[in-house]
Structures are given as structure tokens and as C-alpha cells.
Amino acid sequence: MKELFAEDSPFLREETRKTRWAIPYDHECLNARAEILLGRNDDALSDKTVLDAGAHMGTMAYAALQKGARFVHAVDVEEATVERGLKLFSEVGVESWRYRFEAANLADWLERVSEKSFDTALCFGVLYYVSEPFAILKALKRAVRETILLDTFTASYAMVQGKEAGRLYDSISDAALEQPLMLYALTRPQKKDYRLPETFVQDQRELSVTSFPTCALLELWFEALELDWERLDWSDHILRPCHFSDLESPEQKRASHWADVYASGMRVAYRLRLRG
């Protein structure tokens, strides 16, 4: 596997998410995800115009350019994060005509963008941060001509994330998680270096809702939107069989490998193609 990000990459140097247990942006995980999500879909990138929806500081947008994308438009809600991306792209010498960064609420931005503005859209790690993920998928389909590359957490992630997750175990079975349903979970809107846009106050606490559809519901949405879909294969990086219950406690999370979230089905990735 050819690494897109060396250990001394400025993108890794500036990354604040290297040590989190789920999808750490460290050297190993980042390169493996770039390989599966982008490297194995390079025909959806080569000489294409690409929208990176929820781009953070543009790490995957940069990887898409390295895989041959002609132009990338990176959209993220956090202005400070967008500024970091602009500085990084300048530092690594990306030609300015090959990219644009924009700070905007993704849902609002997708309502304004012209139909079929891009060949391909990247939607990595953002779908669960919106209250209406189906609407975002529908808007992404409208914005592209060919392909959507999607990577997201699923309903079983809600079983292990947050202090309240344990309450779900007695009421939701494995069989239920195979049905087309969605779980919502509360989270703090202020993360380490970004803030979620859909925020409300309850019991004097600021909260946001996270949305976790099952794979069955995701695939039902794809059919409803008339998208051909292919689930991406992570087996080259999976070290062991894993169930979400193997990642319940803080100790289990600390001892886990990053690919456990894919092995357990708590996170999935798809290539979606527009029909016709």
C-alpha cells in the first residue's frame, strides 16, 4: 500500500484526533482509510470535480487530489477548521486553482448549490451529526453527476457511545439492529476543535442529536433514492471478529484496534452510483 500521508505529514502534525478510540486520525488508520475509501475508488476521483462534504481541515480532500481529482470543493461548518485547511494546502504546495474551502452549514449549503455541480461527493464522518441524514443523502445526490463515497457510524455505535449507552442493551437486540431503524443519541455540541451546528438547551445543558441508522435502513434509503450501492470491504485491516459489546467499557475501547468498528458493523462505508 502506497502511503498518502507520511509520518511527518503536516496533516498529521496538525491533527487533534490522533488518540481517540474510534477512527483515530493517526498514521496507520488514516492511510488505511485513504486506501479503502479513495485508493480503491480512484476512478471516481481521477480528473473529477469533487465535493468534500464535512471536510474538517481537508485531509481527505487533499488525499483526493493526490489520487488525481481535478478540483475539490471542501465545505465545513467551522471557520477556524477551514482556516487550518487553507494554511495546510498552502504549506504543502497545492495549486490554488485546484481547491476551494468554504465555511457553511452543510444542509443549508446543499440547498443552494446548483444541481449536478460535481462529479463525486465525499461524505466521511458527517452523516450522523445531522438530524435528517436521509435529506442530506438526497441533497448530495442532487449535487453530483456520478458517485457518492460514504463512511458513517451505524445504529450499533449508539450502544457503546456515551454514558447513557448502557441503558439500550436490555431493550435493543441484535435482531432489532438488523431491521431498518434509526437510533438517536445525545452528545455535547462542543467537540475538541469544532462545534456541531444543530444545538439546543435541555435542563440547562447544551446538547445536539446524533443520528445512527442501521445498515438495513441505509440500504433502504439508497434504493429509495435510486442509487446503486456497493459496501466497501475492510477485511485487509480487520484483526479479529468483533461485536459492539466487545467495545462497551472504557478499558475495551482503549485496548481496541481502529478497525474493530468496521469488523463489528458499527461503522460502514459505501460507494453509491447514480443510475442512468
Tab-separated table of C-alpha atoms in Angstrom:
chain	number	residue	atom	x	y	z
A	1	MET	CA	0.000	0.000	0.000
A	2	LYS	CA	1.408	3.368	-1.026
A	3	GLU	CA	1.057	5.823	1.834
A	4	LEU	CA	-0.633	9.101	1.028
A	5	PHE	CA	0.416	10.535	4.400
A	6	ALA	CA	3.963	10.157	5.715
A	7	GLU	CA	4.509	10.072	9.468
A	8	ASP	CA	5.778	13.656	9.317
A	9	SER	CA	2.892	14.882	7.148
A	10	PRO	CA	1.684	18.372	8.100
A	11	PHE	CA	-1.847	16.952	8.129
A	12	LEU	CA	-0.862	14.527	10.897
A	13	ARG	CA	1.128	17.187	12.698
A	14	GLU	CA	-1.935	19.452	12.891
A	15	GLU	CA	-4.401	16.658	13.680
A	16	THR	CA	-6.127	16.796	17.084
A	17	ARG	CA	-7.972	13.467	16.690
A	18	LYS	CA	-4.994	11.080	16.693
A	19	THR	CA	-5.673	9.440	20.063
A	20	ARG	CA	-9.442	8.918	20.056
A	21	TRP	CA	-10.519	5.274	20.156
A	22	ALA	CA	-12.959	5.308	17.227
A	23	ILE	CA	-11.393	6.287	13.882
A	24	PRO	CA	-8.198	7.874	15.202
A	25	TYR	CA	-6.537	10.117	12.647
A	26	ASP	CA	-3.146	8.540	13.249
A	27	HIS	CA	-0.639	7.365	10.661
A	28	GLU	CA	-1.921	3.786	10.330
A	29	CYS	CA	-5.647	4.438	10.401
A	30	LEU	CA	-5.556	7.493	8.158
A	31	ASN	CA	-3.564	5.743	5.425
A	32	ALA	CA	-5.706	2.615	5.590
A	33	ARG	CA	-8.906	4.635	5.302
A	34	ALA	CA	-7.466	6.676	2.437
A	35	GLU	CA	-6.634	3.396	0.678
A	36	ILE	CA	-10.099	1.849	1.081
A	37	LEU	CA	-12.236	4.962	0.674
A	38	LEU	CA	-10.224	6.678	-2.059
A	39	GLY	CA	-7.475	4.457	-3.444
A	40	ARG	CA	-9.870	1.663	-4.338
A	41	ASN	CA	-12.267	4.152	-5.891
A	42	ASP	CA	-9.739	6.184	-7.834
A	43	ASP	CA	-11.875	6.018	-10.990
A	44	ALA	CA	-14.407	8.174	-9.110
A	45	LEU	CA	-11.637	10.727	-8.455
A	46	SER	CA	-9.284	10.785	-11.436
A	47	ASP	CA	-9.827	14.038	-13.375
A	48	LYS	CA	-13.108	14.573	-11.471
A	49	THR	CA	-14.586	17.548	-9.662
A	50	VAL	CA	-15.143	16.529	-6.041
A	51	LEU	CA	-17.236	17.891	-3.192
A	52	ASP	CA	-15.884	17.072	0.278
A	53	ALA	CA	-18.954	17.452	2.500
A	54	GLY	CA	-17.954	17.965	6.117
A	55	ALA	CA	-14.300	18.269	5.165
A	56	HIS	CA	-12.840	19.297	8.560
A	57	MET	CA	-9.382	20.668	7.679
A	58	GLY	CA	-9.326	18.982	4.276
A	59	THR	CA	-7.244	15.879	4.955
A	60	MET	CA	-9.327	13.636	2.698
A	61	ALA	CA	-9.798	16.454	0.197
A	62	TYR	CA	-6.007	16.583	-0.110
A	63	ALA	CA	-5.890	12.796	-0.491
A	64	ALA	CA	-8.484	13.020	-3.282
A	65	LEU	CA	-6.251	15.495	-5.111
A	66	GLN	CA	-3.307	13.137	-4.642
A	67	LYS	CA	-5.443	10.409	-6.260
A	68	GLY	CA	-5.972	12.582	-9.324
A	69	ALA	CA	-9.017	14.729	-8.647
A	70	ARG	CA	-9.020	17.803	-10.862
A	71	PHE	CA	-10.699	20.089	-8.317
A	72	VAL	CA	-12.003	19.754	-4.749
A	73	HIS	CA	-14.543	21.980	-3.015
A	74	ALA	CA	-14.251	21.433	0.754
A	75	VAL	CA	-17.190	22.513	2.928
A	76	ASP	CA	-17.133	22.516	6.734
A	77	VAL	CA	-19.188	24.307	9.361
A	78	GLU	CA	-16.250	25.521	11.453
A	79	GLU	CA	-14.461	28.633	10.204
A	80	ALA	CA	-11.341	28.009	12.291
A	81	THR	CA	-11.038	24.494	10.870
A	82	VAL	CA	-11.410	25.800	7.331
A	83	GLU	CA	-8.634	28.312	8.039
A	84	ARG	CA	-6.384	25.454	9.182
A	85	GLY	CA	-7.127	23.652	5.937
A	86	LEU	CA	-6.245	26.678	3.839
A	87	LYS	CA	-2.924	27.045	5.639
A	88	LEU	CA	-2.120	23.349	5.219
A	89	PHE	CA	-2.923	23.333	1.495
A	90	SER	CA	-0.706	26.363	1.053
A	91	GLU	CA	2.082	24.750	3.098
A	92	VAL	CA	2.118	21.547	1.037
A	93	GLY	CA	2.017	23.498	-2.214
A	94	VAL	CA	-1.349	22.604	-3.721
A	95	GLU	CA	-2.076	24.895	-6.658
A	96	SER	CA	-4.781	27.361	-5.645
A	97	TRP	CA	-6.908	26.676	-8.746
A	98	ARG	CA	-7.369	23.041	-7.667
A	99	TYR	CA	-9.351	23.670	-4.492
A	100	ARG	CA	-11.777	25.879	-2.633
A	101	PHE	CA	-12.585	25.863	1.100
A	102	GLU	CA	-15.878	27.220	2.373
A	103	ALA	CA	-17.278	27.570	5.898
A	104	ALA	CA	-21.014	26.822	5.866
A	105	ASN	CA	-23.734	24.694	7.410
A	106	LEU	CA	-23.793	21.672	5.101
A	107	ALA	CA	-27.584	21.316	4.897
A	108	ASP	CA	-28.033	24.985	4.055
A	109	TRP	CA	-25.166	24.933	1.569
A	110	LEU	CA	-26.562	21.900	-0.275
A	111	GLU	CA	-29.890	23.678	-0.678
A	112	ARG	CA	-28.123	26.499	-2.541
A	113	VAL	CA	-25.702	24.586	-4.719
A	114	SER	CA	-26.638	24.043	-8.357
A	115	GLU	CA	-27.803	20.626	-9.496
A	116	LYS	CA	-25.031	18.282	-10.701
A	117	SER	CA	-22.254	20.694	-9.777
A	118	PHE	CA	-19.731	17.908	-9.041
A	119	ASP	CA	-18.807	14.504	-10.403
A	120	THR	CA	-18.257	12.948	-6.972
A	121	ALA	CA	-19.066	13.724	-3.336
A	122	LEU	CA	-17.183	12.547	-0.257
A	123	CYS	CA	-19.282	12.216	2.899
A	124	PHE	CA	-16.952	10.859	5.567
A	125	GLY	CA	-17.830	11.030	9.259
A	126	VAL	CA	-20.561	13.630	8.974
A	127	LEU	CA	-23.911	11.910	8.298
A	128	TYR	CA	-24.511	11.024	11.960
A	129	TYR	CA	-24.042	14.643	13.035
A	130	VAL	CA	-27.222	15.775	11.242
A	131	SER	CA	-30.779	15.204	12.457
A	132	GLU	CA	-32.093	14.296	8.996
A	133	PRO	CA	-29.471	12.109	7.288
A	134	PHE	CA	-31.830	10.974	4.529
A	135	ALA	CA	-32.304	14.602	3.499
A	136	ILE	CA	-28.521	15.063	3.309
A	137	LEU	CA	-28.180	11.970	1.119
A	138	LYS	CA	-30.943	13.253	-1.149
A	139	ALA	CA	-29.239	16.643	-1.393
A	140	LEU	CA	-25.870	15.041	-2.148
A	141	LYS	CA	-27.462	13.020	-4.943
A	142	ARG	CA	-28.821	16.262	-6.412
A	143	ALA	CA	-25.372	17.893	-6.230
A	144	VAL	CA	-23.424	15.174	-8.098
A	145	ARG	CA	-23.410	13.614	-11.542
A	146	GLU	CA	-21.910	10.214	-10.783
A	147	THR	CA	-20.742	8.998	-7.368
A	148	ILE	CA	-21.076	9.431	-3.599
A	149	LEU	CA	-18.459	7.873	-1.315
A	150	LEU	CA	-19.929	7.450	2.166
A	151	ASP	CA	-18.373	6.440	5.507
A	152	THR	CA	-20.512	6.574	8.643
A	153	PHE	CA	-21.377	5.092	12.019
A	154	THR	CA	-24.473	2.895	12.306
A	155	ALA	CA	-27.101	2.228	14.967
A	156	SER	CA	-24.939	-0.227	16.906
A	157	TYR	CA	-22.471	2.589	17.615
A	158	ALA	CA	-25.153	4.181	19.789
A	159	MET	CA	-24.909	1.091	22.009
A	160	VAL	CA	-21.374	1.961	23.119
A	161	GLN	CA	-21.064	5.724	22.760
A	162	GLY	CA	-21.705	7.933	25.760
A	163	LYS	CA	-22.596	7.430	29.395
A	164	GLU	CA	-26.229	6.595	28.647
A	165	ALA	CA	-25.459	3.874	26.096
A	166	GLY	CA	-25.694	1.004	28.587
A	167	ARG	CA	-29.406	1.648	29.039
A	168	LEU	CA	-30.027	0.448	25.485
A	169	TYR	CA	-28.744	-3.095	25.977
A	170	ASP	CA	-31.854	-4.532	27.624
A	171	SER	CA	-34.246	-3.075	25.062
A	172	ILE	CA	-32.442	-3.483	21.722
A	173	SER	CA	-31.351	-6.879	20.466
A	174	ASP	CA	-29.004	-7.917	17.670
A	175	ALA	CA	-32.074	-8.965	15.699
A	176	ALA	CA	-33.557	-5.486	16.094
A	177	LEU	CA	-30.347	-3.938	14.790
A	178	GLU	CA	-30.798	-5.923	11.570
A	179	GLN	CA	-34.063	-4.061	10.898
A	180	PRO	CA	-34.445	-0.704	9.085
A	181	LEU	CA	-34.453	1.510	12.164
A	182	MET	CA	-32.551	4.502	13.476
A	183	LEU	CA	-31.318	5.341	16.963
A	184	TYR	CA	-30.754	8.873	18.153
A	185	ALA	CA	-28.253	9.741	20.875
A	186	LEU	CA	-27.469	12.973	22.673
A	187	THR	CA	-23.993	14.475	22.557
A	188	ARG	CA	-22.236	17.633	23.621
A	189	PRO	CA	-22.143	20.074	20.703
A	190	GLN	CA	-18.693	21.433	21.555
A	191	LYS	CA	-16.021	18.988	20.450
A	192	LYS	CA	-12.282	19.459	20.778
A	193	ASP	CA	-11.870	21.772	17.805
A	194	TYR	CA	-15.316	22.099	16.247
A	195	ARG	CA	-18.918	22.709	17.236
A	196	LEU	CA	-21.997	20.921	15.936
A	197	PRO	CA	-24.500	23.272	14.284
A	198	GLU	CA	-27.796	21.689	15.420
A	199	THR	CA	-27.735	22.592	19.111
A	200	PHE	CA	-30.430	23.067	21.748
A	201	VAL	CA	-30.651	23.524	25.524
A	202	GLN	CA	-32.238	20.924	27.803
A	203	ASP	CA	-32.085	21.055	31.606
A	204	GLN	CA	-29.592	23.904	31.315
A	205	ARG	CA	-27.248	21.767	29.199
A	206	GLU	CA	-26.258	22.386	25.589
A	207	LEU	CA	-26.902	19.256	23.542
A	208	SER	CA	-27.011	18.020	19.966
A	209	VAL	CA	-28.698	14.959	18.498
A	210	THR	CA	-26.666	12.327	16.658
A	211	SER	CA	-28.424	10.004	14.198
A	212	PHE	CA	-27.485	6.354	13.673
A	213	PRO	CA	-29.370	4.324	11.024
A	214	THR	CA	-28.902	0.568	10.746
A	215	CYS	CA	-27.267	-0.802	7.601
A	216	ALA	CA	-30.699	-2.079	6.576
A	217	LEU	CA	-32.116	1.443	6.772
A	218	LEU	CA	-29.158	2.962	4.930
A	219	GLU	CA	-29.595	0.463	2.120
A	220	LEU	CA	-33.341	1.107	2.032
A	221	TRP	CA	-32.570	4.814	1.621
A	222	PHE	CA	-30.193	4.026	-1.239
A	223	GLU	CA	-32.940	2.102	-3.006
A	224	ALA	CA	-35.465	4.889	-2.388
A	225	LEU	CA	-33.031	7.375	-3.935
A	226	GLU	CA	-32.398	5.038	-6.884
A	227	LEU	CA	-28.705	4.697	-6.077
A	228	ASP	CA	-26.727	1.596	-6.930
A	229	TRP	CA	-24.636	0.705	-3.906
A	230	GLU	CA	-21.597	-1.355	-3.018
A	231	ARG	CA	-20.414	-1.894	0.542
A	232	LEU	CA	-16.653	-1.425	0.850
A	233	ASP	CA	-14.515	-4.249	2.232
A	234	TRP	CA	-12.253	-3.646	5.264
A	235	SER	CA	-11.078	-7.248	5.686
A	236	ASP	CA	-7.444	-6.437	4.843
A	237	HIS	CA	-7.241	-4.358	8.022
A	238	ILE	CA	-9.510	-6.285	10.407
A	239	LEU	CA	-7.547	-8.186	13.048
A	240	ARG	CA	-10.321	-10.068	14.858
A	241	PRO	CA	-14.048	-10.804	14.903
A	242	CYS	CA	-15.743	-8.086	16.932
A	243	HIS	CA	-19.201	-7.335	18.335
A	244	PHE	CA	-20.253	-3.957	19.700
A	245	SER	CA	-20.382	-5.472	23.191
A	246	ASP	CA	-16.609	-6.005	22.912
A	247	LEU	CA	-16.234	-2.228	22.930
A	248	GLU	CA	-18.589	-1.326	25.757
A	249	SER	CA	-16.222	-0.325	28.534
A	250	PRO	CA	-13.525	2.373	28.544
A	251	GLU	CA	-10.929	-0.368	29.042
A	252	GLN	CA	-12.170	-2.265	25.987
A	253	LYS	CA	-12.127	0.890	23.919
A	254	ARG	CA	-8.553	1.723	24.943
A	255	ALA	CA	-7.416	-1.809	24.057
A	256	SER	CA	-9.216	-1.880	20.706
A	257	HIS	CA	-7.811	-1.660	17.189
A	258	TRP	CA	-9.214	1.067	14.937
A	259	ALA	CA	-10.683	-1.483	12.502
A	260	ASP	CA	-12.829	-3.051	15.258
A	261	VAL	CA	-15.544	-0.505	14.470
A	262	TYR	CA	-15.690	-1.862	10.907
A	263	ALA	CA	-15.417	-5.506	11.993
A	264	SER	CA	-18.379	-5.043	14.329
A	265	GLY	CA	-20.522	-3.205	11.780
A	266	MET	CA	-20.595	-0.106	13.945
A	267	ARG	CA	-19.094	1.776	11.011
A	268	VAL	CA	-19.644	1.099	7.323
A	269	ALA	CA	-18.597	2.591	4.016
A	270	TYR	CA	-20.326	2.512	0.644
A	271	ARG	CA	-19.793	3.535	-2.930
A	272	LEU	CA	-23.048	4.919	-4.309
A	273	ARG	CA	-23.636	5.407	-8.036
A	274	LEU	CA	-26.365	7.421	-9.695
A	275	ARG	CA	-28.403	5.314	-12.070
A	276	GLY	CA	-28.565	6.251	-15.717
